[in-house]
Tab-separated table of C-alpha atoms and ligand atoms in Angstrom:
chain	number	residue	atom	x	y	z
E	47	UNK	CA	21.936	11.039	-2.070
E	48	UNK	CA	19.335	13.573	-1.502
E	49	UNK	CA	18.605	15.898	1.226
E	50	UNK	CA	15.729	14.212	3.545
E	51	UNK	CA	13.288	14.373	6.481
E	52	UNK	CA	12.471	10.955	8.252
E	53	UNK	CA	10.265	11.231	10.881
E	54	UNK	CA	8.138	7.872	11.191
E	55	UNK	CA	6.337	8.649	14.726
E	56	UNK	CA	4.225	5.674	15.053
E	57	UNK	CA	4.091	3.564	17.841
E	58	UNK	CA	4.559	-0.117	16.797
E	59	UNK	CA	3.336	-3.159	19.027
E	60	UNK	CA	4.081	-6.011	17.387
E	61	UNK	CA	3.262	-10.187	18.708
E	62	UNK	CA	1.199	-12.101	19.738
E	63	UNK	CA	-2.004	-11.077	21.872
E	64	UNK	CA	-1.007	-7.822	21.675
E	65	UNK	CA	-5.166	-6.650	20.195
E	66	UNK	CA	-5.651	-6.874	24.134
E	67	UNK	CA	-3.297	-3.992	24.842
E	68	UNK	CA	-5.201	-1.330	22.740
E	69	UNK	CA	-7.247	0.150	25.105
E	70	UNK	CA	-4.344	1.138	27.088
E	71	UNK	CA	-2.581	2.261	24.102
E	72	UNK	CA	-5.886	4.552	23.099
E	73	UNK	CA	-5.453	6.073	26.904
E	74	UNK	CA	-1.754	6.395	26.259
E	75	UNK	CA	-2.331	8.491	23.221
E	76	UNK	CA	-4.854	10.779	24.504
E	77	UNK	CA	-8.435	8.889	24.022
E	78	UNK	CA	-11.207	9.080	25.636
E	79	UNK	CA	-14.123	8.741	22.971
E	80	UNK	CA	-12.895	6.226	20.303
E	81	UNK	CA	-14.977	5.735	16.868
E	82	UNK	CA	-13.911	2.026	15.958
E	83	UNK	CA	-13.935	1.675	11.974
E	84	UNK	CA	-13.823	-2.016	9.953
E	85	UNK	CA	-14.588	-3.679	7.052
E	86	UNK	CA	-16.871	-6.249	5.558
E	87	UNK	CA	-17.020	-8.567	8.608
E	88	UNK	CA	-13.628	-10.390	8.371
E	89	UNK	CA	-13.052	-8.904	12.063
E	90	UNK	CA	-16.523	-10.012	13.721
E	91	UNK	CA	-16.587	-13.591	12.288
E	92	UNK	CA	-12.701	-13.823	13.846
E	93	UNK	CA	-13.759	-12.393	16.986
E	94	UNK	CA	-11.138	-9.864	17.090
E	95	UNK	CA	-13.777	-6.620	17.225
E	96	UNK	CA	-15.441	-8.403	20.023
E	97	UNK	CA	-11.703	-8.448	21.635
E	98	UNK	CA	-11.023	-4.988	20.869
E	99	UNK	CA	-14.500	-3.394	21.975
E	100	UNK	CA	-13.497	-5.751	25.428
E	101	UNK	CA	-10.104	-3.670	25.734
E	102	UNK	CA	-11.409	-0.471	25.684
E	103	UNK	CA	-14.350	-1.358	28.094
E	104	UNK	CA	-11.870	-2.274	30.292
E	105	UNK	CA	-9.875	0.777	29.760
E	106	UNK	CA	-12.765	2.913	30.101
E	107	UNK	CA	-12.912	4.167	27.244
E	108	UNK	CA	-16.650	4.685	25.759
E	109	UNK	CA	-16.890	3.983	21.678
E	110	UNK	CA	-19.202	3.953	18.394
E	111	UNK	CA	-18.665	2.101	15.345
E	112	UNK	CA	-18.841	2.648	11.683
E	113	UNK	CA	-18.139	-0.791	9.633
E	114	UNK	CA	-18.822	-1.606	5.839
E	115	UNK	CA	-15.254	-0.281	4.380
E	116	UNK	CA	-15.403	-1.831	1.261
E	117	UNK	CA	-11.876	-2.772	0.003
E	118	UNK	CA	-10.723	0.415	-2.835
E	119	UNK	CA	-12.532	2.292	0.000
E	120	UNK	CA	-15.188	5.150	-0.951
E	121	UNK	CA	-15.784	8.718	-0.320
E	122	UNK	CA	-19.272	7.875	0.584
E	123	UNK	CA	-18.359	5.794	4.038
E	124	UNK	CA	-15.860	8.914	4.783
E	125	UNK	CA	-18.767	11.184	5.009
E	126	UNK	CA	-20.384	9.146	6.612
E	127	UNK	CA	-17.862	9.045	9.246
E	128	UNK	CA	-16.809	12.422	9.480
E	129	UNK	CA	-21.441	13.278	10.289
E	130	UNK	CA	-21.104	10.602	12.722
E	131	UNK	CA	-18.499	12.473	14.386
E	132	UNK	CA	-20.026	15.933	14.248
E	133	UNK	CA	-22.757	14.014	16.171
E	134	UNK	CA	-20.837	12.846	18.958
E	135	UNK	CA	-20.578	14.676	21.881
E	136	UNK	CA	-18.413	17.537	20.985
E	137	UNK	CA	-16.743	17.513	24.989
E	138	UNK	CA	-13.976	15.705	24.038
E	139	UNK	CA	-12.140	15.221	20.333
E	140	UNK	CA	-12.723	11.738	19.249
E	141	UNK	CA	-9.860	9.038	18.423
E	142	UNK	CA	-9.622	6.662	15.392
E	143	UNK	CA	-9.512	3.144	15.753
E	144	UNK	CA	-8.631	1.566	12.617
E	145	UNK	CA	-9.404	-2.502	12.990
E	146	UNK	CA	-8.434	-3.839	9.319
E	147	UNK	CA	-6.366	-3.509	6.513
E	148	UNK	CA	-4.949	-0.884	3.957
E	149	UNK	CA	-9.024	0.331	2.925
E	150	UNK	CA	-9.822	0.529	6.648
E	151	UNK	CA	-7.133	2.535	7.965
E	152	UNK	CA	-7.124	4.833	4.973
E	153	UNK	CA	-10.919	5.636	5.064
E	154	UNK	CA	-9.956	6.063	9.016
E	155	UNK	CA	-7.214	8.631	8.016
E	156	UNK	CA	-9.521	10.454	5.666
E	157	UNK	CA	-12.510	11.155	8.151
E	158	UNK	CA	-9.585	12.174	10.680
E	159	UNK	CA	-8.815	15.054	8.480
E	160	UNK	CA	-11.841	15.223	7.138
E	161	UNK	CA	-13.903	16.115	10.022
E	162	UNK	CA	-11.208	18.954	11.411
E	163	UNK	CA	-12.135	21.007	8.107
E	164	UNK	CA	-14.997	23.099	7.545
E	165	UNK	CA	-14.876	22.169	3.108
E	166	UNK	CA	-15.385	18.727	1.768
E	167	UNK	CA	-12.447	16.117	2.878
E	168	UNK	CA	-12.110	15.189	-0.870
E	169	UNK	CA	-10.255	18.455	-1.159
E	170	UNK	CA	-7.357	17.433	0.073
E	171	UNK	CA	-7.202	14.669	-2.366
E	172	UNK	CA	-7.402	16.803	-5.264
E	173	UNK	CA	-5.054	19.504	-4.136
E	174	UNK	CA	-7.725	21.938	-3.601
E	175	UNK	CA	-7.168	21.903	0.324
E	176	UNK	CA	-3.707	21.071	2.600
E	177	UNK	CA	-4.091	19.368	5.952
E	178	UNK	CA	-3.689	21.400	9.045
E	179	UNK	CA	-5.280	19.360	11.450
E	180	UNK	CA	-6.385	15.671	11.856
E	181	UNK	CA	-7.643	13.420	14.580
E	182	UNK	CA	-5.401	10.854	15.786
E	183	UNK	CA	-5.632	7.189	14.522
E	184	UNK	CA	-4.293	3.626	16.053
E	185	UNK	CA	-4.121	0.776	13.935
E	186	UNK	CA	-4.775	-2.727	14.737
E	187	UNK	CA	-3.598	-4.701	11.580
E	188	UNK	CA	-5.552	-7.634	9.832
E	189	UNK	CA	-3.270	-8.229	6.586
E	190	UNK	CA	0.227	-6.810	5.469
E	191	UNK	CA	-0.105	-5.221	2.136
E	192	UNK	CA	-0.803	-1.831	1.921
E	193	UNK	CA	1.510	-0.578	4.529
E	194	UNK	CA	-0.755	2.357	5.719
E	195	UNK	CA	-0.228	0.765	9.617
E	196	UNK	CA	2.681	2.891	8.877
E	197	UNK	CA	2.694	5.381	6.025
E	198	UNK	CA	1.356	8.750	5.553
E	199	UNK	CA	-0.725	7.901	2.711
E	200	UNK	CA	-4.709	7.500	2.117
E	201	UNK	CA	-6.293	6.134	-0.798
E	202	UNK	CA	-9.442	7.012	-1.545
E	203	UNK	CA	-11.990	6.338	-4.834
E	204	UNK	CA	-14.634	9.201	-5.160
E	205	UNK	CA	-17.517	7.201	-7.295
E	206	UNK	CA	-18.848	10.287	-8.542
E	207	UNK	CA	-15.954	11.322	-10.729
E	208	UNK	CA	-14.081	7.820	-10.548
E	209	UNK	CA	-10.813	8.990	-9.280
E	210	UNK	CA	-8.422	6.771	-7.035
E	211	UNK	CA	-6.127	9.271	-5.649
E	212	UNK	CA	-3.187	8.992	-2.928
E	213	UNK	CA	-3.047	11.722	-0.668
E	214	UNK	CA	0.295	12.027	1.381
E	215	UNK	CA	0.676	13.998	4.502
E	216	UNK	CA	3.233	12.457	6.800
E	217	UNK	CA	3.103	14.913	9.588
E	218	UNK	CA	-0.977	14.794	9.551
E	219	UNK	CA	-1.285	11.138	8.969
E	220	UNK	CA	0.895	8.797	10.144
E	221	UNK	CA	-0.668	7.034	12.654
E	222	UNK	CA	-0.043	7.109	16.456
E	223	UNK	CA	-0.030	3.410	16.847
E	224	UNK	CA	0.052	0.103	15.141
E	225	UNK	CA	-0.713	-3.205	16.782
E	226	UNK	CA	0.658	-5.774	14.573
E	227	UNK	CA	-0.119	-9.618	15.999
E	228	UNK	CA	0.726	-12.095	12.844
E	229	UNK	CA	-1.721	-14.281	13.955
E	230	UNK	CA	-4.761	-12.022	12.966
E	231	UNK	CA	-3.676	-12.699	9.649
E	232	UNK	CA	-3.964	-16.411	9.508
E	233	UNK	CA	-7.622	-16.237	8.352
E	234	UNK	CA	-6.678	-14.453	4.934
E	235	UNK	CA	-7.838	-16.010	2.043
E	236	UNK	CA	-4.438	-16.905	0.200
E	237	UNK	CA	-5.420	-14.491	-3.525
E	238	UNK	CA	-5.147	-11.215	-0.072
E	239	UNK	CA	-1.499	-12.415	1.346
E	240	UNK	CA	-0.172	-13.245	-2.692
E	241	UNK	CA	-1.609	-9.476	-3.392
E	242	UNK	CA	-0.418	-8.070	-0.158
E	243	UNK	CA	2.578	-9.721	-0.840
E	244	UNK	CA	3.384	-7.809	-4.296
E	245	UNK	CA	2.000	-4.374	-2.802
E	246	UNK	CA	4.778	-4.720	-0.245
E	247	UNK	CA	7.256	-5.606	-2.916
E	248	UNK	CA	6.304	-2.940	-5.382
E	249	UNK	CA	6.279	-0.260	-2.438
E	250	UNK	CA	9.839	-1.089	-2.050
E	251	UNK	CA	10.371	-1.154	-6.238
E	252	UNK	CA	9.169	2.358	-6.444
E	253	UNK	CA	11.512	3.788	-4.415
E	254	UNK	CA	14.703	1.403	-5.810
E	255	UNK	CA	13.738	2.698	-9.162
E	256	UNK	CA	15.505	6.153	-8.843
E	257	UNK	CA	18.091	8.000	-10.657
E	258	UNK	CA	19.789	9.407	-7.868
E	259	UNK	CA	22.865	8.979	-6.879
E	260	UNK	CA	25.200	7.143	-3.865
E	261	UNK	CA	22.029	5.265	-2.640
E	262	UNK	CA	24.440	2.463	-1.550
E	263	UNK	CA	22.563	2.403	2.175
E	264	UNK	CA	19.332	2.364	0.707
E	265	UNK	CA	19.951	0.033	-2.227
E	266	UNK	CA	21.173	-3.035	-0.038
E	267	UNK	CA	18.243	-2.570	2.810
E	268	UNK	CA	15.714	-2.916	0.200
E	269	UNK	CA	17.375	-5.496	-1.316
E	270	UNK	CA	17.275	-7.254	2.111
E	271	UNK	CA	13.950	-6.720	3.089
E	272	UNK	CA	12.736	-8.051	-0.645
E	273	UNK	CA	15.205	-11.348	-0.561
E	274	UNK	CA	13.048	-12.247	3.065
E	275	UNK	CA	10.307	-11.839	1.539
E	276	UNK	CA	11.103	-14.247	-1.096
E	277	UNK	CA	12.292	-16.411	1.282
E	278	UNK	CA	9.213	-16.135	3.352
E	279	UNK	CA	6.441	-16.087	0.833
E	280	UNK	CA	6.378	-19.188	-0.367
E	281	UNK	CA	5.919	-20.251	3.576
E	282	UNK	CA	3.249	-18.450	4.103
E	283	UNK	CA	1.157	-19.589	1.360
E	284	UNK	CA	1.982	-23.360	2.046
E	285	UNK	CA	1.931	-23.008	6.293
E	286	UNK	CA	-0.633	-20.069	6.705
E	287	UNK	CA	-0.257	-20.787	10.334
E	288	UNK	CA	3.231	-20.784	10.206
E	289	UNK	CA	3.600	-17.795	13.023
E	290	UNK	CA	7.164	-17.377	11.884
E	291	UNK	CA	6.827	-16.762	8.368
E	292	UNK	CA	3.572	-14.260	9.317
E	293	UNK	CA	5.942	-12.395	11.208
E	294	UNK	CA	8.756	-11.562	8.781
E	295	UNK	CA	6.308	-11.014	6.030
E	296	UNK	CA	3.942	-8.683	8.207
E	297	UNK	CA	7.389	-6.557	9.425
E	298	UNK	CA	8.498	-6.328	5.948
E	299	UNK	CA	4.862	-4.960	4.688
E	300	UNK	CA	5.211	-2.197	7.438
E	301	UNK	CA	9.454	-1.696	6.616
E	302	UNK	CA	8.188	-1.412	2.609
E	303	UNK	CA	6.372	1.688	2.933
E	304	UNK	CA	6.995	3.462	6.052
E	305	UNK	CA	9.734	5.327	4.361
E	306	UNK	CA	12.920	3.815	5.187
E	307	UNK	CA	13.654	2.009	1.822
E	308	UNK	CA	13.536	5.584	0.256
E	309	UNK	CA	15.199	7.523	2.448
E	310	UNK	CA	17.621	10.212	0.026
E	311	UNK	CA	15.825	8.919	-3.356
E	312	UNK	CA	13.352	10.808	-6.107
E	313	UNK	CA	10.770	8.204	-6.465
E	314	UNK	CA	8.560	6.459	-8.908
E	315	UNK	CA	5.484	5.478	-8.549
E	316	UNK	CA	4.251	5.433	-12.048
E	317	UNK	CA	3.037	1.886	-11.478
E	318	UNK	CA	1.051	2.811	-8.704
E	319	UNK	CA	-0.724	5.709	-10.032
E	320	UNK	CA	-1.180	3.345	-13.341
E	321	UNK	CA	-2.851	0.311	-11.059
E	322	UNK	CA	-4.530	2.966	-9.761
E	323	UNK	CA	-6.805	3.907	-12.689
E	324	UNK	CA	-7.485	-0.623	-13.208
E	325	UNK	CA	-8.873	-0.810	-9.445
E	326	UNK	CA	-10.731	2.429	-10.178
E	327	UNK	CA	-12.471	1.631	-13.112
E	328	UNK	CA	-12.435	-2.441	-12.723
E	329	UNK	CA	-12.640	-3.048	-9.031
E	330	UNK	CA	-9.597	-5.024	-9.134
E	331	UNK	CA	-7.694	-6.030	-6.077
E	332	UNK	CA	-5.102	-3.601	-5.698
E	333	UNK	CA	-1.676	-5.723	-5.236
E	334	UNK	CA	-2.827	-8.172	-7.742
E	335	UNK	CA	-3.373	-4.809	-10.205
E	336	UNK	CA	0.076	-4.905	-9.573
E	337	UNK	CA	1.395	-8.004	-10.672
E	338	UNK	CA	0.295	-7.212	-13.815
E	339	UNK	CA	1.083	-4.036	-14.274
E	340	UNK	CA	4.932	-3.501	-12.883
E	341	UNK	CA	6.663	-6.124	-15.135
E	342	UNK	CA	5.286	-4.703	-18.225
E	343	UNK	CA	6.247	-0.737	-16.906
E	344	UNK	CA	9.971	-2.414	-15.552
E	345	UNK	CA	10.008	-4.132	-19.432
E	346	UNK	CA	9.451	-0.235	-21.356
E	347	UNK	CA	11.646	1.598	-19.005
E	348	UNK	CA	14.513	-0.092	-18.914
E	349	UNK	CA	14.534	-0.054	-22.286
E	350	UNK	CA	15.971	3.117	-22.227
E	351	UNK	CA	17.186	3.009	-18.328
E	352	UNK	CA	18.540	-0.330	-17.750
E	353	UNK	CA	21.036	0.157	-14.537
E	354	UNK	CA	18.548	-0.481	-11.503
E	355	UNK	CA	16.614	-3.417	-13.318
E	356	UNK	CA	20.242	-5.232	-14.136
E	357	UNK	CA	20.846	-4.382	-10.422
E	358	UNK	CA	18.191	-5.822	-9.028
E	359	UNK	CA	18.316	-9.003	-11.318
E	360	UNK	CA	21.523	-10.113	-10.306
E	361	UNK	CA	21.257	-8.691	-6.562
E	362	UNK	CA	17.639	-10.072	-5.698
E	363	UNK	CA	17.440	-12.656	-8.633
E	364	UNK	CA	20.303	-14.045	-8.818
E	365	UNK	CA	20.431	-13.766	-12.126
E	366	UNK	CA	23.726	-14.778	-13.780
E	367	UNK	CA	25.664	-11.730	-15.654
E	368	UNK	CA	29.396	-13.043	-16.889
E	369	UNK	CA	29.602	-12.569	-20.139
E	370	UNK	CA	25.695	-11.690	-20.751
E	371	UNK	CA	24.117	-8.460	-22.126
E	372	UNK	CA	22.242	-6.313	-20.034
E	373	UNK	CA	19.110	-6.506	-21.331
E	374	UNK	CA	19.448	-10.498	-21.483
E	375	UNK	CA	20.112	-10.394	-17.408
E	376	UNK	CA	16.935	-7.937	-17.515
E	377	UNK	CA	14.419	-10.193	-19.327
E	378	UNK	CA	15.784	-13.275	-17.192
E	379	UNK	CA	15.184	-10.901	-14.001
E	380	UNK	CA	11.525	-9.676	-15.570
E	381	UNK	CA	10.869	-13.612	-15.892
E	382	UNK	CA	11.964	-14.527	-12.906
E	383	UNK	CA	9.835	-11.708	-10.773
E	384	UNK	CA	6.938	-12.925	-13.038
E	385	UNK	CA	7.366	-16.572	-11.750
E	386	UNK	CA	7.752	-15.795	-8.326
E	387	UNK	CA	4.479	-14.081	-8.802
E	388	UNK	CA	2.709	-16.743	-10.455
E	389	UNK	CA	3.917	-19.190	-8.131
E	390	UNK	CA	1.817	-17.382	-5.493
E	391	UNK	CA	-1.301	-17.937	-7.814
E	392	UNK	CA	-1.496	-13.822	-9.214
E	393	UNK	CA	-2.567	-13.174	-12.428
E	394	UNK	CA	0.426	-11.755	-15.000
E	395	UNK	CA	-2.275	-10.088	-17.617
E	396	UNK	CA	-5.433	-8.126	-17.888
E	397	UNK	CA	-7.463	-11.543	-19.104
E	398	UNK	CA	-5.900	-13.693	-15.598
E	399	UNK	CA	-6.816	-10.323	-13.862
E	400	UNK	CA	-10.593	-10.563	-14.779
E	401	UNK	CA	-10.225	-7.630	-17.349
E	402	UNK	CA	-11.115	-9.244	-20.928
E	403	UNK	CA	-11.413	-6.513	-23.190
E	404	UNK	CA	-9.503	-3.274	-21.131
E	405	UNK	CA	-10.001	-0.218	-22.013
E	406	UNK	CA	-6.925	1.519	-22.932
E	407	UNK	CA	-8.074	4.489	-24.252
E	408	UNK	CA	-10.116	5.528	-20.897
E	409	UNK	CA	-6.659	4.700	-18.652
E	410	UNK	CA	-4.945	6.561	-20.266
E	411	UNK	CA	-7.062	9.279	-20.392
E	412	UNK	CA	-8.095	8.832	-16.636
E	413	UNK	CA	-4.139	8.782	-15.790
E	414	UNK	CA	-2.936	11.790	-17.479
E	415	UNK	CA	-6.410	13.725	-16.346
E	416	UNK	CA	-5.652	12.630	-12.428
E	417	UNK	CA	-1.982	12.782	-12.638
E	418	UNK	CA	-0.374	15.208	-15.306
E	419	UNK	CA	1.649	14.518	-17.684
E	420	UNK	CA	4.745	13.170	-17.505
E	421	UNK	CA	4.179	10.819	-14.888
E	422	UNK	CA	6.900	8.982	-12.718
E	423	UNK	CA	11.065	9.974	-12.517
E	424	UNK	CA	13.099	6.848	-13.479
E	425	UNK	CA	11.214	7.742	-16.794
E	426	UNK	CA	9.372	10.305	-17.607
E	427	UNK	CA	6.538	8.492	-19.162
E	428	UNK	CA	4.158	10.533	-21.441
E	429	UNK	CA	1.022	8.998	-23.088
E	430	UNK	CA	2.501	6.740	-25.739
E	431	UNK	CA	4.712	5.292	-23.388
E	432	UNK	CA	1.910	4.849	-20.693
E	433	UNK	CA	-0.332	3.153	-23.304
E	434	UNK	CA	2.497	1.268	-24.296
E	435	UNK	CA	2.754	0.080	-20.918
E	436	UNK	CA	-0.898	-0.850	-20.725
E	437	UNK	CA	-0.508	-2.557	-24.149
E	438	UNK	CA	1.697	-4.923	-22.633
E	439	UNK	CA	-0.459	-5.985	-19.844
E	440	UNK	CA	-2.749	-7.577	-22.381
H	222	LIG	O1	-13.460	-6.141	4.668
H	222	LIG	P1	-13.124	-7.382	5.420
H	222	LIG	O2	-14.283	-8.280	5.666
H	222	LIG	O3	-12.334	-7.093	6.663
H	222	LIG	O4	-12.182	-8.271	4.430
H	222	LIG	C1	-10.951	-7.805	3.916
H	222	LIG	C2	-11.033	-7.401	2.439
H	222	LIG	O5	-12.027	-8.120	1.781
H	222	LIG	C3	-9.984	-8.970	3.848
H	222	LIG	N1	-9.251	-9.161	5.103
H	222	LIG	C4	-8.416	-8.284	5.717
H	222	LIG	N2	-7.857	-8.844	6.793
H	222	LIG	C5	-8.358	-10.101	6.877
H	222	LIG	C6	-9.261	-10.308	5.804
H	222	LIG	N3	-9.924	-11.457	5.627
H	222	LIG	C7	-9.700	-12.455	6.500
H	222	LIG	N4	-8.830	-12.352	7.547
H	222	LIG	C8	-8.134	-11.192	7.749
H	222	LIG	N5	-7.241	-11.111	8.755
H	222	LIG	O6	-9.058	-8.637	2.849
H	222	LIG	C9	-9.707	-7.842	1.858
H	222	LIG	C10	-8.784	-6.702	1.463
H	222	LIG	O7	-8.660	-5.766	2.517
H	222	LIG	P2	-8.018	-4.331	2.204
H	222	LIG	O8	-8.033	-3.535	3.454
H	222	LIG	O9	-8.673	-3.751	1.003
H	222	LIG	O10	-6.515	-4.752	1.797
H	222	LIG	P3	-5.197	-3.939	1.672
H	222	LIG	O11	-4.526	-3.794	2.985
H	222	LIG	O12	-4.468	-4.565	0.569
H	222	LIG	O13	-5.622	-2.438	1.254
H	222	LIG	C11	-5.826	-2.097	-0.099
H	222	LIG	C12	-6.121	-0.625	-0.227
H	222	LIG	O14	-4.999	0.161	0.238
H	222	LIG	C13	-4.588	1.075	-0.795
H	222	LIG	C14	-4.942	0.316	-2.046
H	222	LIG	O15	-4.961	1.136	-3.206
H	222	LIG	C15	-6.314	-0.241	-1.695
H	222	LIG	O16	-7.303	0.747	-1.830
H	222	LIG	N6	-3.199	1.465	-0.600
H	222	LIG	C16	-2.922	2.269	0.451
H	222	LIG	C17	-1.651	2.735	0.696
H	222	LIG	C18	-1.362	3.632	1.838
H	222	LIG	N7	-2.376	4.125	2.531
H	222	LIG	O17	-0.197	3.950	2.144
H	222	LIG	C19	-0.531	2.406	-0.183
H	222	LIG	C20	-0.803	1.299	-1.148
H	222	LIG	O18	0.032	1.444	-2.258
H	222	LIG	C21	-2.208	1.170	-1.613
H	222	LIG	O19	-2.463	2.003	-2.740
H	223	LIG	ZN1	0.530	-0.298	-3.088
């Protein structure tokens, strides 16, 4: 195992009803002007911005808000946020109030460092810049997917130059509080829980993917936390009332990314940076980007690093091994993964995806310009592997 850090500050306030609490969680954490950011409208037409702006009224808390996050969130709504901030009143610093999913809270996270810095945010996405400040932001949670309620991540597409890039800056942007009630997530449309549902799994693949060594701890919780959601999935999508099943599958969303399931590991996440570049240049919906892209990077790398993917075929899948050769148990593992998929109603290739004639050349070319080359650890993966990989998502 490696040498590691955890430090996962946030403040997590999880059940039912518990939207009313924020305002007394803003106070808690220092607010007294709060900027309220959300999406499309999901959270009007469900009443739950109406229940939020309530809380802090009664808190006495005064607020603004700034909705239209657009899911792959934009630069251009980050600048917009960060001049909204400059123009209010500069007496006290304002708090964050993320009230959505994983495009909400990022674009949240990137106006709170954004507006601390005297350059343009996007600066810290490209490495030009590092964080030394950021407002605070509290979550509360409409879908488990991304898992930014409790990462240190933000995703962010600039339109001008078409980049998607991942900043991460745990100390800066982790945020201070999450309010997670499963039953805000009863209204999502079943295509957002069957991608948030892959998101969360591949979050936890990325990090189980390693070459390190003695990860016995590490191995077995994320082997846990993906056999519940396996269990639980399927639940969901038939019962999307089913509080129960909302639960366990919004916990595990938050337990797939926050760190834990990594803890002492080199990562991966070549198939994120590799989705990436499709919901950059197609739009696509990030966790169903997935779906098609993982099996076809887990069928070229273990190839020529087969241990984790017989692992996790036999531990997760239950695949059979006596007897069998290990890239046998791996294709029966790949199959399996895609069926479970399927089974939720994603897409396995670029045409089920929406993506008829993708352009492999420009991915590529995007991927290594944004990311370097090699890209990922399990294996290095230079160009004619990555297009290789994209070849097989046809
Ligand atoms: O915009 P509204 O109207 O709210 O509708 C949203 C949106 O259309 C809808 N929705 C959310 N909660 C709902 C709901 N509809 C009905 N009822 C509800 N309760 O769902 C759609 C998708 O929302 P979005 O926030 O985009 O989903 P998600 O949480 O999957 O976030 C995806 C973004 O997060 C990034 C992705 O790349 C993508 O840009 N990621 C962020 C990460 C991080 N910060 O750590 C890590 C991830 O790997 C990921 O890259
Ligand atoms: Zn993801």
């Amino acid at each position: 195992m490696e040498n590691f850090t955890f430090c996962s500050p946030t403040e997590f306030v999880f059940g039912r009803d518990t939207e009313k609490e924020v305002g007394q969680l803003c106070c808690k954490h220092g607010a007294s002007r709060v900027l309220i950011i959300y999406g499309g409208g999901s959270v009007v037409r469900s009443g739950l911005l109406q229940r939020v702006e309530q809380s802090l009224t009664t808190a006495g808390l005064s607020y603004e808000t700034l909705g239209g996050v657009k899911p792959n969130p934009e630069d251009g709504l980050v600048r917009e946020g960060i001049r909204k901030i400059q123009n209010m009143s500069a007496s006290a610093p304002v708090f964050l109030l993320a009230v959505g999913g994983g495009s909400v809270i990022d674009t949240a996270k990137a106006i709170a460092c954004g507006a601390c810095y005297d350059g343009d945010f996007w600066d810290f996405y490209i490495g030009k810049a590092k964080i030394q400040r950021a407002l605070p932001v509290g979550v509360v949670l409409t879908i488990p997917a991304a898992g930014s309620e409790g990462s240190g991540n933000s995703v962010i597409t600039n339109t001008a130059t078409g980049q998607k890039i991942s900043l991460r800056s745990p100390e800066h942007l982790r945020p201070v509080f999450s309010i997670m009630n499963p039953e805000l997530t009863y209204t999502l449309p079943p295509y957002q829980t069957a991608s948030g549902i892959c998101d969360m799994m591949v979050h936890i693949f990325e990090r189980y993917f390693t070459n390190t060594p003695e990860t016995n701890i590490t191995d077995h919780l994320a082997e846990g936390v993906l056999r519940s959601i396996i269990e639980q999935a399927p639940l969901v999508m038939q019962h999307p009332q089913d509080y129960g099943a909302r639960a366990n599958i919004m916990w595990a969303g938050m337990l797939a990314h926050n760190g834990l399931c990594g803890t002492g590991h080199v990562e991966d996440w070549a198939s994120h940076f590799m989705e990436h570049e499709l919901s950059a240049l197609y739009g696509v919906t990030h966790g169903a980007g997935l779906a098609v892209v993982f099996p076809a990077w887990l069928t070229v790398v273990s190839r020529s690093n087969p241990k984790k993917a017989v692992q996790l075929a036999v531990r997760v899948f239950d695949v059979p091994y006596e007897g069998r050769h290990e890239q046998e148990i791996i294709a029966e593992g790949i199959a399996r993964l895609r069926h479970f998929w399927t089974s939720l109603g994603l897409p396995s290739n670029m045409r089920e995806l929406g993506i008829t004639d993708p352009d492999i050349d420009l991915l590529v070319h995007n991927l290594h310009e944004t990311k370097g080359e090699p890209i990922g650890n399990y294996v290095r993966l230079d160009r004619i592997l990555t297009r290789e990989i994209y070849d097989h998502t046809r």
